[in-house]
mmCIF file of C-alpha atoms in Angstrom:
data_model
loop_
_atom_site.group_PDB
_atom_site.id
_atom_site.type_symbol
_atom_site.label_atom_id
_atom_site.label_comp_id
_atom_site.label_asym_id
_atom_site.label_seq_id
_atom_site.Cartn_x
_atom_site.Cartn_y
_atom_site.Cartn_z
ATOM 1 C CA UNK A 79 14.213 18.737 -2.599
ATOM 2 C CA UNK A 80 17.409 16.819 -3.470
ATOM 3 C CA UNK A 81 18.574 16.413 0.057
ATOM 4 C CA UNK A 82 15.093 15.070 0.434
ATOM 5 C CA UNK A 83 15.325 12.579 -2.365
ATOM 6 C CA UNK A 84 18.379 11.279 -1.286
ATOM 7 C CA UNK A 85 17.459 10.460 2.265
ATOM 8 C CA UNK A 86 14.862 8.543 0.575
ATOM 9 C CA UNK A 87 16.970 6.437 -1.424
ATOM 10 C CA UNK A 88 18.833 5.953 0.970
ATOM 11 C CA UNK A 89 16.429 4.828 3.837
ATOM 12 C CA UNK A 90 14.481 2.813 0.693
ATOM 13 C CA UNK A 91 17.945 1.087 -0.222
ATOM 14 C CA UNK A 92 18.739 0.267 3.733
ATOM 15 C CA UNK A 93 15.164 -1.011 4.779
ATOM 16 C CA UNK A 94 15.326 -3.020 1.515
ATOM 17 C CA UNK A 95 18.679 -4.620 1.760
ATOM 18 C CA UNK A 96 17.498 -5.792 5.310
ATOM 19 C CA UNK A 97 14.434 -7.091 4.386
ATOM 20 C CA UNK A 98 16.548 -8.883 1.612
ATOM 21 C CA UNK A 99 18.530 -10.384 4.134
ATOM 22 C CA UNK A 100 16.746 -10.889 7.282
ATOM 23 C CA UNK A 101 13.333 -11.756 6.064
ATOM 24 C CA UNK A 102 14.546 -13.238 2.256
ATOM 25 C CA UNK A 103 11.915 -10.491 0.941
ATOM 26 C CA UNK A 104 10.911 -10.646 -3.163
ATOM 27 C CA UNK A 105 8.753 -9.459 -4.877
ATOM 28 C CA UNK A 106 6.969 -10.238 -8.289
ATOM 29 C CA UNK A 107 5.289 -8.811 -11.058
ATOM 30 C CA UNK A 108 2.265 -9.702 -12.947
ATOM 31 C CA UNK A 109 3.230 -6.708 -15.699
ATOM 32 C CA UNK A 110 4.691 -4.093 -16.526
ATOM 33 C CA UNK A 111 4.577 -1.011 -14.278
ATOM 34 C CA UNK A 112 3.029 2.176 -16.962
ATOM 35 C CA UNK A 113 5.668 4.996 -16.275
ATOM 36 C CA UNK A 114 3.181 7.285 -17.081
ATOM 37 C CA UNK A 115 0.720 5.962 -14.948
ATOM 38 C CA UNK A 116 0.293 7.135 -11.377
ATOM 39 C CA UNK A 117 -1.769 4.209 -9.639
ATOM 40 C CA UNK A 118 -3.640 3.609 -6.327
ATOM 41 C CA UNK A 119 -2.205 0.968 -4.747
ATOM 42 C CA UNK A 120 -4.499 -1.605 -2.573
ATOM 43 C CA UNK A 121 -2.805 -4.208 -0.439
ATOM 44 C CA UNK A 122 -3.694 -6.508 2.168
ATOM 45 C CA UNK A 123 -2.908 -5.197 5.501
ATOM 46 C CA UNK A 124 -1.496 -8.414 8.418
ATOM 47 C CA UNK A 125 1.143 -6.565 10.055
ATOM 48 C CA UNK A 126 2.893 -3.278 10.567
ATOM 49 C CA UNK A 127 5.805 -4.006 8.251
ATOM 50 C CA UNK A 128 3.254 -3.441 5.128
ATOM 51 C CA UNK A 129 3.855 -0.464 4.352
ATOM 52 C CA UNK A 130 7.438 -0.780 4.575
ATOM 53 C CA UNK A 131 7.423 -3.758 2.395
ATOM 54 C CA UNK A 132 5.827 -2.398 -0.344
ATOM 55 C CA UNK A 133 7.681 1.205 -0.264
ATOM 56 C CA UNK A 134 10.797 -0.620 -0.280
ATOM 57 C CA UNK A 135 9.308 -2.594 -3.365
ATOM 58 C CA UNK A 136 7.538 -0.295 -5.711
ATOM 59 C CA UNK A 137 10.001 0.859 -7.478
ATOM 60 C CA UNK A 138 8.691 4.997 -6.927
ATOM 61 C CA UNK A 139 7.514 6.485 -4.030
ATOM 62 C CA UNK A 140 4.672 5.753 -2.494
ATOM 63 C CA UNK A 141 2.407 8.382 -0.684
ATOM 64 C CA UNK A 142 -0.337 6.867 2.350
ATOM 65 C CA UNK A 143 -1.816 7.851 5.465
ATOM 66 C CA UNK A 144 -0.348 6.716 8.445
ATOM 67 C CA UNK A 145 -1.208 7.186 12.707
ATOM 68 C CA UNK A 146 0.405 10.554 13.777
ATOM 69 C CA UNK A 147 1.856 8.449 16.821
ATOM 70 C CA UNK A 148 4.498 6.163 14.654
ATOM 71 C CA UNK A 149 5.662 9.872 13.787
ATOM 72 C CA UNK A 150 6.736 10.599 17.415
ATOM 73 C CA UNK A 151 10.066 8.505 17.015
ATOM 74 C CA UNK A 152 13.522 10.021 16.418
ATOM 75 C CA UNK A 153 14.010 6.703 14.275
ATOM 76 C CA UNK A 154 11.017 5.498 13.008
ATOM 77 C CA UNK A 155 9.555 8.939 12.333
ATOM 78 C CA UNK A 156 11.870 9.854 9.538
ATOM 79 C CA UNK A 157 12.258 7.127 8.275
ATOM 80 C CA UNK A 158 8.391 6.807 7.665
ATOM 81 C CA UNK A 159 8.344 10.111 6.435
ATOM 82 C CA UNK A 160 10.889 9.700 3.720
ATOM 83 C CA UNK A 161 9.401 6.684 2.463
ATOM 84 C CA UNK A 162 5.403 8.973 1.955
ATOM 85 C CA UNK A 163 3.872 8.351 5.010
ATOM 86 C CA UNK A 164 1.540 11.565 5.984
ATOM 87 C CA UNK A 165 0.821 11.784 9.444
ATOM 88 C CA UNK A 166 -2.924 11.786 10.035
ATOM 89 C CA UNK A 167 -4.589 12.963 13.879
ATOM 90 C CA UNK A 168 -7.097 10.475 15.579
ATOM 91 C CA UNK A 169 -9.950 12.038 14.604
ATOM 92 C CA UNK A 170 -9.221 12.389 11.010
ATOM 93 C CA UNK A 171 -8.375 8.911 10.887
ATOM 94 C CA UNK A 172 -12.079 8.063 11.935
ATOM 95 C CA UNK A 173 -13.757 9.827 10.236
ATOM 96 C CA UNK A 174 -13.944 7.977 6.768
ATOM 97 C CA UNK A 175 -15.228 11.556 4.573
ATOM 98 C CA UNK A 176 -11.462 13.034 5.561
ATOM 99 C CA UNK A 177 -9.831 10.194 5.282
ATOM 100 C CA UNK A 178 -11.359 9.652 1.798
ATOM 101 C CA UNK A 179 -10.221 13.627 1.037
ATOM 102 C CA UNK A 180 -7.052 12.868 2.214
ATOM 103 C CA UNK A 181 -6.023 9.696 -0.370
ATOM 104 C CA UNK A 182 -7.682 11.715 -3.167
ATOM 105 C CA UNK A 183 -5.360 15.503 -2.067
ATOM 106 C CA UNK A 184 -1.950 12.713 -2.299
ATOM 107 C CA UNK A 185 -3.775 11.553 -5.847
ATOM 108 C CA UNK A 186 -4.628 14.610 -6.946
ATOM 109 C CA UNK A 187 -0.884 16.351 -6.555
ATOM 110 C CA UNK A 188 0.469 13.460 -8.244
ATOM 111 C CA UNK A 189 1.611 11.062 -6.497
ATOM 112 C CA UNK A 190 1.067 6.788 -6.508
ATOM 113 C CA UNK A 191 -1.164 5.862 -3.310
ATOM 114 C CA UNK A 192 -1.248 3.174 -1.028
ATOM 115 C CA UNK A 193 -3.942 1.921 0.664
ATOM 116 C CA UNK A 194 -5.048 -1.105 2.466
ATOM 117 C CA UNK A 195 -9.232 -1.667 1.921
ATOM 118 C CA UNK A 196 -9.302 -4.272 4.387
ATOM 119 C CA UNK A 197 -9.704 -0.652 6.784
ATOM 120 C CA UNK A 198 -7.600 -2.348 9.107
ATOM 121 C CA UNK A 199 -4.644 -5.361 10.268
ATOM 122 C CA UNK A 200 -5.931 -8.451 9.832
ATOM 123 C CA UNK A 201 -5.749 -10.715 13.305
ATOM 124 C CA UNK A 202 -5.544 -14.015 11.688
ATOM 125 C CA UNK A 203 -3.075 -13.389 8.168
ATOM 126 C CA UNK A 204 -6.207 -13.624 6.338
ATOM 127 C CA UNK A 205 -7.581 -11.160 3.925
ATOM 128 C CA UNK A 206 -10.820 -9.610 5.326
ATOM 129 C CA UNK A 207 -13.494 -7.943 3.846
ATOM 130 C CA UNK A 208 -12.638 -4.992 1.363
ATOM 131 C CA UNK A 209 -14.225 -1.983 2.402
ATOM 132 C CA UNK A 210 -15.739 0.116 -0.848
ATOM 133 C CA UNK A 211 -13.536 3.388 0.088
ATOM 134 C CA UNK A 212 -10.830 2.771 -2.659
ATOM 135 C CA UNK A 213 -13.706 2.254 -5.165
ATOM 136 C CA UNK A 214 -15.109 5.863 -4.361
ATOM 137 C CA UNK A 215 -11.531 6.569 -4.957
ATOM 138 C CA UNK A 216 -11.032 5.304 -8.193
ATOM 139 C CA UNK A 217 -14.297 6.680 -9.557
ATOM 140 C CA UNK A 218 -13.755 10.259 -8.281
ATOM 141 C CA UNK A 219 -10.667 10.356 -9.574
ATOM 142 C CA UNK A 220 -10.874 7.680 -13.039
ATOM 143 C CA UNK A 221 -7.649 6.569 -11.203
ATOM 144 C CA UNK A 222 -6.573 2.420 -12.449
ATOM 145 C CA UNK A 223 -6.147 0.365 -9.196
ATOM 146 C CA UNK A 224 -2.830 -1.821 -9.069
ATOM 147 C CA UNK A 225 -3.683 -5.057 -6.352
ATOM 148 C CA UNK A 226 -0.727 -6.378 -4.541
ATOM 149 C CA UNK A 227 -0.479 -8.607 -2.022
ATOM 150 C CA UNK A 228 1.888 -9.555 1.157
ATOM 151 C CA UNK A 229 3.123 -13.420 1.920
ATOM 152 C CA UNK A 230 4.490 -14.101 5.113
ATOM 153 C CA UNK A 231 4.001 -10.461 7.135
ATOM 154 C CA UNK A 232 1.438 -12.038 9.613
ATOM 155 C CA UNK A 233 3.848 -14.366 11.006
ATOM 156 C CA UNK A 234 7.064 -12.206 10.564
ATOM 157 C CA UNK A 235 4.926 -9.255 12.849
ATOM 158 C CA UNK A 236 1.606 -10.217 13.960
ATOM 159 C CA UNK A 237 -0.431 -7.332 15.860
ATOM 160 C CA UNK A 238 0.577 -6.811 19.043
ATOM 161 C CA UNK A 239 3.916 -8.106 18.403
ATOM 162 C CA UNK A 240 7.057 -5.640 18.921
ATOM 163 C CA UNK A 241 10.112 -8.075 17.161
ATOM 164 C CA UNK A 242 10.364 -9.033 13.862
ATOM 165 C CA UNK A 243 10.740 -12.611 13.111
ATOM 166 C CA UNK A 244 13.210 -13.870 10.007
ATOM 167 C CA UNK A 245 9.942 -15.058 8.060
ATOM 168 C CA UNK A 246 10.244 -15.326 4.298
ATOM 169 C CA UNK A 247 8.405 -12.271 2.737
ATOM 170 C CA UNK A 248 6.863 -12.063 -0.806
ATOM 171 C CA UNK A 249 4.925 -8.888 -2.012
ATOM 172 C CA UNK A 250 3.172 -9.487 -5.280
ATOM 173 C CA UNK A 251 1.733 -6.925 -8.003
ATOM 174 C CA UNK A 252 -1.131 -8.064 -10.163
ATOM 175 C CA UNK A 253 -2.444 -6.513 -12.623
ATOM 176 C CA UNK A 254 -3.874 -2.796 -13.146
ATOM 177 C CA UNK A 255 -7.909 -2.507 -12.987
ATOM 178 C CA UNK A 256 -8.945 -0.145 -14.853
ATOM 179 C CA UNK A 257 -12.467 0.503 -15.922
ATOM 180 C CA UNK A 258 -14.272 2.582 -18.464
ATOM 181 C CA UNK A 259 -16.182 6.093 -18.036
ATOM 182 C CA UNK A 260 -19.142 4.832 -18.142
ATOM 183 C CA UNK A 261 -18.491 2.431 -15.180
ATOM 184 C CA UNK A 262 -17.227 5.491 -13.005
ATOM 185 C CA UNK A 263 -20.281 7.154 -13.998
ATOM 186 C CA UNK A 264 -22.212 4.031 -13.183
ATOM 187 C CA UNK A 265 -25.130 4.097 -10.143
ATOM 188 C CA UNK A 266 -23.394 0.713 -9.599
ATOM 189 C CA UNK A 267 -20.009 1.530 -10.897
ATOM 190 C CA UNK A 268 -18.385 0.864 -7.203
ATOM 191 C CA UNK A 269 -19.619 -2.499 -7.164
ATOM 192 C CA UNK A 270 -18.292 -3.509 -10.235
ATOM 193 C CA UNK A 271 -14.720 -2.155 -8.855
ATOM 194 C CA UNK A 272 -15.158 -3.545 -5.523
ATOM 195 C CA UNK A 273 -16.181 -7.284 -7.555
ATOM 196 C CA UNK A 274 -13.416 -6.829 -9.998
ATOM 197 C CA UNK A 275 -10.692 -6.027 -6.732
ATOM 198 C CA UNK A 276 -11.889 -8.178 -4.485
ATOM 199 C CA UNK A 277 -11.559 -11.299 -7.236
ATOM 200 C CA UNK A 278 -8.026 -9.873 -8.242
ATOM 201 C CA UNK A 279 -6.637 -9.737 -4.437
ATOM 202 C CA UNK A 280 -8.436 -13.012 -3.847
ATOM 203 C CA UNK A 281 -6.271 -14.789 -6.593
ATOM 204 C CA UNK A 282 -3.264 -13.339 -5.308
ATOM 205 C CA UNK A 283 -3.754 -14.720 -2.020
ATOM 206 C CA UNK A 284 -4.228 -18.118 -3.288
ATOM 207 C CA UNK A 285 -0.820 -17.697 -5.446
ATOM 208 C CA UNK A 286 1.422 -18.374 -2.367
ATOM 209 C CA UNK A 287 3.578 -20.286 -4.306
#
């Protein structure tokens, strides 16, 4: 366990010094991060370098699903691995029921989450339709949702593209949703999540500045 926590800080420190240098990568705060809050965390999803970005950024480790084939590296593997990524097979990752098991196992043993409700990369840098999985999520679970949002990964590492470009990189993190019992409860308690998310991921979009 300690050998393991060290590799991550150091593979964490590394990817996040490079990113610091090579892309100018910052990130910013809307509040204060609960310490004794575990969150989910929903991002937009433009490139491959997402979930780097933000498990070099939040400042504990993040746990999220991620294609068994990126595990298949002697680099990239590892390094993946020590930063939460859980290899998931094919079929599991189509089929939304153990997919949806999966995020709520990570939650449930107490770890943060990341996830990206757009379901998939974006092919134009543009935030797509949030798909109502991290609302059933949330509700199962009463768990707060923390938005955040990526500037700049679309263009640094489009899909299909295999080299990094020395964009400028921003991750931002707004603002916890949380919602009540009776919400969770709610027949249309994952509406009212999906609303309140999609307005909060909306507005950080817009904040490129």
């Amino acid at each position: 366990m300690k050998q393991n926590k060290i590799f991550y800080a150091i593979v964490k420190n590394f990817f996040k010094l490079l990113l610091k240098i090579y892309n100018r990568c910052s990130s910013r705060w809307l509040t204060d991060l609960d310490p004794n809050e575990k969150y989910i965390v929903a991002c937009n999803h433009a490139s491959n370098l997402d979930p780097l970005i933000v498990g070099c950024f939040f400042p504990r480790r993040l746990k999220y699903l991620a294609k068994e084939e990126l595990f298949e590296g002697w680099f990239l593997g590892p390094c993946i691995t020590a930063l939460g990524a859980v290899p998931v097979s094919r079929s599991t990752n189509a089929s939304a029921a153990s997919a949806l098991k999966g995020f709520m196992k990570l939650y449930q043993d107490g770890n943060d989450v990341l996830i990206f409700p757009e379901g998939g990369r974006s092919l134009d840098g543009k935030l797509q339709p949030l798909e109502a999985g991290v609302a059933l999520i949330a509700a199962h679970e009463r768990a707060p949702i923390l938005p955040a949002f990526i500037h700049g990964s679309f263009k640094a590492m489009p899909t299909g593209s295999a080299f990094v470009k020395p964009t400028k990189l921003r991750v931002t993190f707004g603002k916890p949703l949380k919602f009540s019992d009776e919400v969770y409860r709610s027949k249309d308690g994952r509406n009212v999540i999906m609303d309140s998310l999609n307005k909060a991921m909306r507005e950080l979009e817009s904040s490129a500045s």
